[in-house]
Amino acid sequence: MTPEAPYIFSGSSNEPLAKSIADYLNVPLRPTRIEKFSNDTLRLQLGESVRNKDVYIVQSLTSPVHRHIMELLMMLDIARSGDARRVTAVIPYYAYGRSDKKDAPRICITAKLLARMIETSGASRVIAMTLHSPQTHGFFDVPLDHLHSLRVLADHFKQKDLADTVVVSPDVGYAKQATKLAYALNLPLAIGSKMRLGDTEVEISTVLGSGGPTAKRAIVIDDEVATGGTMVELVHVMQKLGTHEFYLACTHGLFTGNATDRLNALDCVQEIVCTDTVYAPAAMDRLPKLRVESVASIFGDAIRCNNQGKSVGDLFAFWSKNMPPDTSLG
Amino acid sequence: MTPEAPYIFSGSSNEPLAKSIADYLNVPLRPTRIEKFSNDTLRLQLGESVRNKDVYIVQSLTSPVHRHIMELLMMLDIARSGDARRVTAVIPYYAYGRSDKKDAPRICITAKLLARMIETSGASRVIAMTLHSPQTHGFFDVPLDHLHSLRVLADHFKQKDLADTVVVSPDVGYAKQATKLAYALNLPLAIGSKMRLGDTEVEISTVLGSGGPTAKRAIVIDDEVATGGTMVELVHVMQKLGTHEFYLACTHGLFTGNATDRLNALDCVQEIVCTDTVYAPAAMDRLPKLRVESVASIFGDAIRCNNQGKSVGDLFAFWSKNMPPDTSLG
Amino acid sequence: MTPEAPYIFSGSSNEPLAKSIADYLNVPLRPTRIEKFSNDTLRLQLGESVRNKDVYIVQSLTSPVHRHIMELLMMLDIARSGDARRVTAVIPYYAYGRSDKKDAPRICITAKLLARMIETSGASRVIAMTLHSPQTHGFFDVPLDHLHSLRVLADHFKQKDLADTVVVSPDVGYAKQATKLAYALNLPLAIGSKMRLGDTEVEISTVLGSGGPTAKRAIVIDDEVATGGTMVELVHVMQKLGTHEFYLACTHGLFTGNATDRLNALDCVQEIVCTDTVYAPAAMDRLPKLRVESVASIFGDAIRCNNQGKSVGDLFAFWSKNMPPDTSLG
Amino acid sequence: MTPEAPYIFSGSSNEPLAKSIADYLNVPLRPTRIEKFSNDTLRLQLGESVRNKDVYIVQSLTSPVHRHIMELLMMLDIARSGDARRVTAVIPYYAYGRSDKKDAPRICITAKLLARMIETSGASRVIAMTLHSPQTHGFFDVPLDHLHSLRVLADHFKQKDLADTVVVSPDVGYAKQATKLAYALNLPLAIGSKMRLGDTEVEISTVLGSGGPTAKRAIVIDDEVATGGTMVELVHVMQKLGTHEFYLACTHGLFTGNATDRLNALDCVQEIVCTDTVYAPAAMDRLPKLRVESVASIFGDAIRCNNQGKSVGDLFAFWSKNMPPDTSLG
Amino acid sequence: MTPEAPYIFSGSSNEPLAKSIADYLNVPLRPTRIEKFSNDTLRLQLGESVRNKDVYIVQSLTSPVHRHIMELLMMLDIARSGDARRVTAVIPYYAYGRSDKKDAPRICITAKLLARMIETSGASRVIAMTLHSPQTHGFFDVPLDHLHSLRVLADHFKQKDLADTVVVSPDVGYAKQATKLAYALNLPLAIGSKMRLGDTEVEISTVLGSGGPTAKRAIVIDDEVATGGTMVELVHVMQKLGTHEFYLACTHGLFTGNATDRLNALDCVQEIVCTDTVYAPAAMDRLPKLRVESVASIFGDAIRCNNQGKSVGDLFAFWSKNMPPDTSLG
Amino acid sequence: MTPEAPYIFSGSSNEPLAKSIADYLNVPLRPTRIEKFSNDTLRLQLGESVRNKDVYIVQSLTSPVHRHIMELLMMLDIARSGDARRVTAVIPYYAYGRSDKKDAPRICITAKLLARMIETSGASRVIAMTLHSPQTHGFFDVPLDHLHSLRVLADHFKQKDLADTVVVSPDVGYAKQATKLAYALNLPLAIGSKMRLGDTEVEISTVLGSGGPTAKRAIVIDDEVATGGTMVELVHVMQKLGTHEFYLACTHGLFTGNATDRLNALDCVQEIVCTDTVYAPAAMDRLPKLRVESVASIFGDAIRCNNQGKSVGDLFAFWSKNMPPDTSLG
C-alpha cells in the first residue's frame, strides 16, 4: 500500500522555504489564498480539498509574530474542519521559545500557551526545529518531531580549512548541540559563560575549554541570532584571548534591531551562516558576509518519514549512533 | 457577606475605556506591564496578585488585531495560572465577528476559533457588546453577557429635535436592534435592503418602511462603521428619496481605510455618533462631526452584577419589559 | 488502495431514506435492532461488527424528537465503542435549528447543546442538510458537510412551464438559497418581508423585487414547512398583488399541526414539493398535491466522497462555479 | 458567613416532589417555563436569574423518558450558561439504570452515556437515589451523592405489627440494602434466587434464609417495581412455602405495563409501599393498596448539606454507625 | 490492502505471556528497555520506532502493582507521543477490579481512576480479560474488548472423567460465567452463597443447585484466586455435603499471602488450574498440583481481529450462538 | 468574611512534615486510613468529610515512588469526588523531575505525564518545592506555587562563621538558586562545571568564580542529594584547589544507594544540611553530621496564603525585592 503524497500548504511567513520543501519532496505546494481586510482581520482559504489527506501547514512564527500565529491557527482549523486525515504543523521557527518558565510572578509561560493554541486549533502533530529549551517538547500533548540543523551546518564547514579551529558555544545551555558540531568536524569545543543582562545587552565574561580559547579560528554556534549581542560580546572576549578569525553560525537568523550594523562592524568575522528557517530578505541584502543554508531537505525528510510511517530518528542516525551519549568539555 | 471588589486589568488596546469602567466602579485600574522585544514578541506581567480575586481583563480586539488577541490570551492565562477565583474577558469590540459561517469551502469560522482560544486560555466568563450575529453567542461554552449600547445612544438622541425623523437600519440583519432605538425614541423605523458586494463596495438598492423614506431627518444606526461604505450608500439613496438631514450612529466606530474622508464629504450629515468600544484617536481628530458616547457605565454595571451575583438582564429591564417581543416594520 | 465500502445504519426516524441512500450507493443497509421496554427506555443493537469500518448513522431528528435524538446518541456511542474507524452522523433534518441564539434571558441555545451531545456521543463527523442558519455550522467542533437540496428541486421545476414566473423567498434569511434556485431556473427573485409573530401566527407585510410581485406564477421556496403559516400568508399577500398560480417548495416537509388542512384550502396552489429528509407518511396521504423528491442521491454522493476522501464541494461545482459570489435582488 | 439559600427548579416530570423538597427547605420552588412547539421541540426558560446561585434542577427520568432527559439537559445548560455558581442535577429516578454493562455485543452502556450527557450539559454535581447498581457511581466524573430511601420505609413499617415477619430481597443484588431494612426493623432476612428471563417474564426459583421462608408475614423490598413481575413471582413462591401476608415495598414505583392489574390480583398483599421519586398519578388511582411515602426530606437534607458544606454521609449515620460492615444472611 | 502486522511490546510484569502472544501471532516481541534508578524511578525506552504502527502494550497489573501501573502508563505515553497509529493497552490482569463502587464514604473507585489514567496516558483501546464486574467496562471511554478464558479452561476439563461432576460458582456474581463452563462441559451448575467478611476471612454458608451439592466431584471456578480463602471454605462446605474430589479453576492465579500453604493442605483437591494472565513463578514452584493453561491464543486472536478490523465477538461465536441468553440454575 | 481553615491530609510518604505543617498552621492533621491488601493494592479513606472544604493533600513522591504516586492520585480523586471546594496537591518532593525532556528517542517525559495524572485525578492546584527545572512549571495546566527552601538554609548558615567562605553550585543549572543563597549570606559564588556521566558516576572537571576556588571554606548547595556522587566529586576537586572545610547543603536529601557511606568518608565535611521534604529516618541514623531543617513554615505560609487568597509571592519579597534580576558570577 503506497501512502498518498503529503499535501503541503504555506502561511505567509516563509513561503520560499515551504516551496523548497515541496520541491525536495517532488510534490506541488498547494495554494493558500490570504486576504487582509481594512480592519486588519484576515480571510484564509486553502486552495484544494484536504479531505482524508495528510496535510502539512508550514509557518515560521517570525515577525509580524502574532499575525503569523493567527494564520497558522486558522489554517490548522480549516484543515481539521475540512476533514483532513492528519494535520501537521510544521514550524521552522517557534516564537516565544524563551518564555518557557515563570522567572517572575504573574507572567505567562507563553511557549506553553502557544502549544495549547496550536493543539486546540487542530494540529495532530508538530514538526519544529531547534527549540530554545528541550523541555518545550513537554509543553505539547501531540507528537512532536524536534529537528536540528546541524547536518547542513556541518556540511557547510567541512569545506573550510579547519586547522587550529575551535567550536564555541556562547553558553552552557547550547553546549550539547555545539558538542555535536565539534564532534562532526573533529574539532575541540569551548564554552562561553554568558550572563544575560537584558534584551539588548549581554556580557560574556570568559570562555572555557582546553583547546578552545587559544585557537586561531573559532566557529561560534548558537540556536538563534536576534540582536546579535551575544555573538558580538563573545567575539570581543575571544579576540582578547588571541582568536582572530571567526565564523558565526546559527539555525535561526532573525537579525532584529541593529543586528546587521553590529555584525557588519566586526572585521574579524569571515562569514555568518544561518539557515532558511527565518525568511529575512532585508538581512540578506544588508549582511554581505551572510550565507544561508537551506534546511528544506531536513524538513522534507521528516515529512516523508511521517507520511510513510518511518522513524524520523533514523534520519539522525549519524549523530545518535556515532557519538558517545555523554561528551566531555573539549 | 460582601463580595470582594472586582480586579480590573487592561490590555493595550483601549486603556481609556478600561480606566473609565474602573472609575465608574470606583475601583483602581490594576497595572499591567507590557514589553515588546526586538523580535516582536511580548512579555506581559499583571502588576498585582490575583489569587482568589474576581478578575476582569478588558481588551478590545481592534487593530493591530492579532497582537491584541495575543495580549488578551496571555493575560487570561496569567490570571488563571495565578489562581484567580474567576477570570472574565471583557471584550468591548470582538474581532472576526463576520467570520461566523462557511460561505465558501475551506475557510475558517474564525469567530468560533477565537472563542475557543479565549476559553482555552482561561476565561471562565465573557462580557461582549453588540456582536455581529446573535448566533456567535453559541460559539462560546462559557457564560457570556451580550451587552448593547442602545441605552447611551438613546439618551444621546433624546436631547435632539426629533420631528419628522425616522430611525433607519441599513439592512434587515440589524433591524431588531434598530427597532429598539426607534421604540425608545418613539420614532418610525425604516430598513435598507443592503446587498454587500465586497469588502469596500456596497450598494443600497432601496429603503423600506411606511414613514421612513419620506422623512426629513434620519438617524441611521448600525453595529459598526468600518470603511463607511454602507453608511455613505444609504445616505445617497435616502437623499434621492427626499431626506436631507442625517445622524449616523453605531456602536463600534472603527473608521478604517478612507472612512474619515468619505464621511467628511457628506455635508448632509449633522453628526456621527459612536461609542468608545474602539479607541480611535486618529478618527477623533479627523472627524470633526464625531461624538463619542461612553459605554463605561454599561460595562461597569455588568461587571458589578457579575461581581455581586445579580442578574445582568435586570440592567436592561427597560428594553425587555417595555417592548413587545416581536415588532413590526415601522 | 480501494477504501472499504461505507457501513450504513439507520435509526427509526427515516429508514426509507436510509434505504434509498444505501441503494444509491449499492451497499446494504446494515440491520439495527431497536426494542422499547415497558418503562419507555430503549435497547439498541447494531446488527454487524463495525470494527475498523467507516460507519454512517442516518437519523432525522423528527417527531418524536427526543426519542430520535436518544437513538442517534446511542448508535453513535455503540459505533465508537465498537471501534469503528470513523463514525459519521448523517442528519437529514436537524431539530432545534431555530434555537440558535439567546433572544430571551435564561433560555437554551439548544442547537448548540445538541451539537455537543452528538460529538460527545461519538460522532467524528456530521453530514446535515439545509440547516436553519449558516452559523449553526460553528456550533460543531467536528467536520460538518452542509448539503443543500437545490439540485433536486431545480431538476423538478425545470420540467415545468416557467413563463412569467418568479422565485420567492418568504424572508431575507433564506434569500441566498432562493437566489440559487432562481439562477438555476433563469428566473427573477422576489423576497417577502416576514415578521414572525409567534409559533403559529405569521404576517407577511409585503413582497419585494423588480419582476417578482407582478408575475403570474410564483415558486415559493423555504427551508422547512412546519405549520405552513408562512407559506399561507405569503400566498395571500401575493394573490392581492396579482399572482394566481403557486408552487410551494421546501427541503424539510414537517407538516405539523393543521398544516395539511391549511395547505389543502389554497386552491391557487398547483403543487407542493418537498424532499424526503422528513418521513411523513400521514402528510403524504392527506396532501394530494404533495410531490416528494428524494435527496438520497445527494446524501449518497456526499457519503461516497467522504468514504473515498474526495471533496464534497466538488459535488456542488455547478452552484459554486457558475454563480457570482454576490447576487442582487431580482 | 451564611451561605445563600439553594435555588430549586423543577422539570416537568415530578414537580410535586420538587415542591415538597422546596417546602421542606422552606425556600420557594423557582418557576420554569416549558413550552412545546408543534414540531415536538421544547423551549425552556428558567424564571429567575441564577447568577452566582447554588442551583438544583430536580427531574425524575420517568416516562416520557427522552423528553424528560432533554428537559434536564437543557435546564442544566441554561443554569451553567447563566453563570450559576454550582449546578446540581437532582435525579430522584435515574433511567437506563439496567443498561450498565455490555451483555451483548454492540449495545450501549446507556447509563454511562447518560452520565456523560448530564455532565457535558453542565451538572457540577449529581444527587440520585437508589441506583440500580452501585458501580453506576463510577460512570460519573462529578461528585455524586447516592441517597437511599430506607429511612422513610423503615419509619413506615415500624408502625406495623411485625411479629413473625421476614424482610425479603427478591435477589442477591439487592440483599445489601434489604439487610439494612431488616436490621432497622430487627427482623430476619430472606433472599430470593431470581433468574431474570426477559423484560416481562421472571421466575423465582427459591427463597433462602434461616427464619425467612417459613415466616407468616413478609416485607418484600426491591429497588423498583416496573411490570411487577418479580414481586408477583416471589409472592407465589413464598405462598407455597407458607407465607400468607405480604407487604410489597420499593423505592421507585414505576408500575408500567399491566402492573396495576397484576398487583391488584394478589389478595394476600396487604399494602404496596413506594416513594414519590416517580410521579405516577394513574397508578395511585388504580392501586387502592398503594401507600406513597415522600422522600422529600431525604433530598431536602442532602441539598441542605450540599448548600451548607456539610457531610451528606452524616445524614445516614444511623445506618453506617450502627451496622456491622458485613452482614450475614438472616 | 494487507494491514501491517501488530507491534507488540511488553512491560516487566508478564513478559512470558507477551512472548507467547507474539509467537502465536508469528511476530517478534519488540524490545523494551527498562532501567530502575537508585531513587526508585524508572526509565523506559521502546526499542523500535512505532510511527504509524498498530501498537499493543502488554502488561498485567500484578504485584508490585503500582510500579507495573506506572510502566504501563509510561509505555502508552511513549507510543502515543511516538506517533503510533493506534495504541492498545493489553491488560491480562486488571488491578483494583474490586474497587468498583463506594461502599464506604470517601473512598476511591480506583477501578475507574485507573481507567482514566490509562486513557489519559494514551491508550486508544483496551483489551482485558475477566474483569471483576461487567460494569467496569463502563468506566472506560475508549473501546474495550472484554475477553474470557473459558475456552482454554473448557478444553482442559474436556479431557477429564466428568462423571457425577458439578461445576460450582463460589457466589452468584460469578454464576453467569460458571454457567458457560457448565454448558460447555454438559454438566450441572451449583452456586455457593458467599458472604465476604474481610480481606482474609470468608465464610461459605451453603451451596445451591439441583444436581450440584450431592455430586461426587466438583469443578470450582472463580475469576481469581488470591489468598485462596473462598476456595478453601467452599471445599469444606461441599465436603460436608458429600463431595470428595475437587478441581479448582480460575482465570487469575494470584496466590497471595499464604495461599499456597492453604491450598496444599487440601488433600481432596486433585488439581488447581489457572491461566497465565498472572506470572507467578513462585506459586508454580510451591503448588505441585497447579496446571497453568495459556490464554496467549485468546489474546492473540483478539489482537489479530483488532489489527485486521474483524469482529472480536466472532471469536466467541461458540458461546454466544450456542447458548440461551438467560440460563437457569443447574 | 473569614475563610474556613485549610483541611490537611497526609499520604504515607512524609506524615511528620504534614504534621509539622498542620501544627504551624494551628489546625489538626485530618486522619487518613490506608490499608494494603495481600494483592498489593491499596484502600484509602479520608477520615473526615471534605464537602466544600479547602483541602490540601501532602505527599512527597519518594521511594517507594509508585505506591506514593498512587496514594496521591487516589486521595486527590477522593477529595474531588467528595465535593471539596478546592483540592491542592502539596508535593514537597516531586519525582521524575529529571525526566523533563526527550534526550533519546521513544522515552517518556515522565515529569509531564505525572503532571497530567495529578491534574486528571482532581488537583485544582499544586504546591511544590525546588523542582529540578523551571520549565516543569509549564507541564502543569493548573496553578502551581513553586516554593524554595533558601529561607531556612540561609537562616541556618547565618549562625556560622562565614569568614573566607564561598557558596558553590555544582553546576550551571543550579547557579541561579545558589546565587540567591550567596547574596543572602553576603558571600562570593563559585560554579562547578559538572559533566554527568551516568546514574552513579559523576566527574567535576573544574570550579569557576573569582573568589570561590581559593576560599578556605565552601558551602556546596544543590537541589537534591541522591547517591551523593556530585557532592563527593566536587569536594575532591575543591580540595585540590585548596579548600579544606565543607558544608554540604540541599533541599531534598534522598541519600539513595551508598550515599551515607560515601558522605561519611569525607572527613573535611563539617556538616550536611538538608530539609525535611524527604522523610529519611535511615539516613538520619546513619549520617551523624546530618542536620535537617524543616520547611514546614514555608509550606505553611504558602497554604495560608492560598487559603486566605493572598499572594504567595509576597512571602518571598526578601528575595525578589532585594536582589537584582540578573546576577553575575561571584
XYZ file of C-alpha atoms in Angstrom, chain A residues 1-4 7 48-53 77-85 120, chain C residues 1 86 124-125 137 141-145 302 305-314:
42
model
C 0.000 0.000 0.000
C 1.520 3.260 -1.132
C 0.626 6.163 1.140
C -0.795 9.194 -0.552
C -0.314 17.956 0.996
C -7.615 22.479 -2.533
C -9.761 19.913 -0.790
C -7.945 18.295 2.105
C -10.487 15.580 2.815
C -8.664 12.480 4.013
C -5.312 13.994 3.068
C -8.596 24.854 11.922
C -9.511 24.850 8.239
C -7.621 21.633 7.632
C -9.181 19.882 10.592
C -12.710 21.006 9.861
C -12.076 20.122 6.220
C -11.695 16.537 7.415
C -8.012 16.067 6.715
C -6.787 12.670 7.824
C -6.659 23.279 20.141
C -5.790 1.226 -2.389
C -14.825 6.742 11.694
C -16.287 12.139 14.368
C -18.081 13.889 11.504
C -22.048 25.124 11.426
C -16.196 21.102 16.551
C -16.084 18.101 14.227
C -16.082 18.435 10.440
C -19.556 19.027 9.040
C -20.757 18.776 5.458
C -21.592 13.066 -0.002
C -16.913 11.489 -1.238
C -16.309 11.094 2.469
C -15.633 7.419 2.147
C -13.222 7.863 -0.740
C -11.558 11.027 0.506
C -12.812 13.313 -2.221
C -14.048 16.877 -1.939
C -17.739 17.188 -1.197
C -17.568 20.724 -2.502
C -16.952 19.378 -5.967
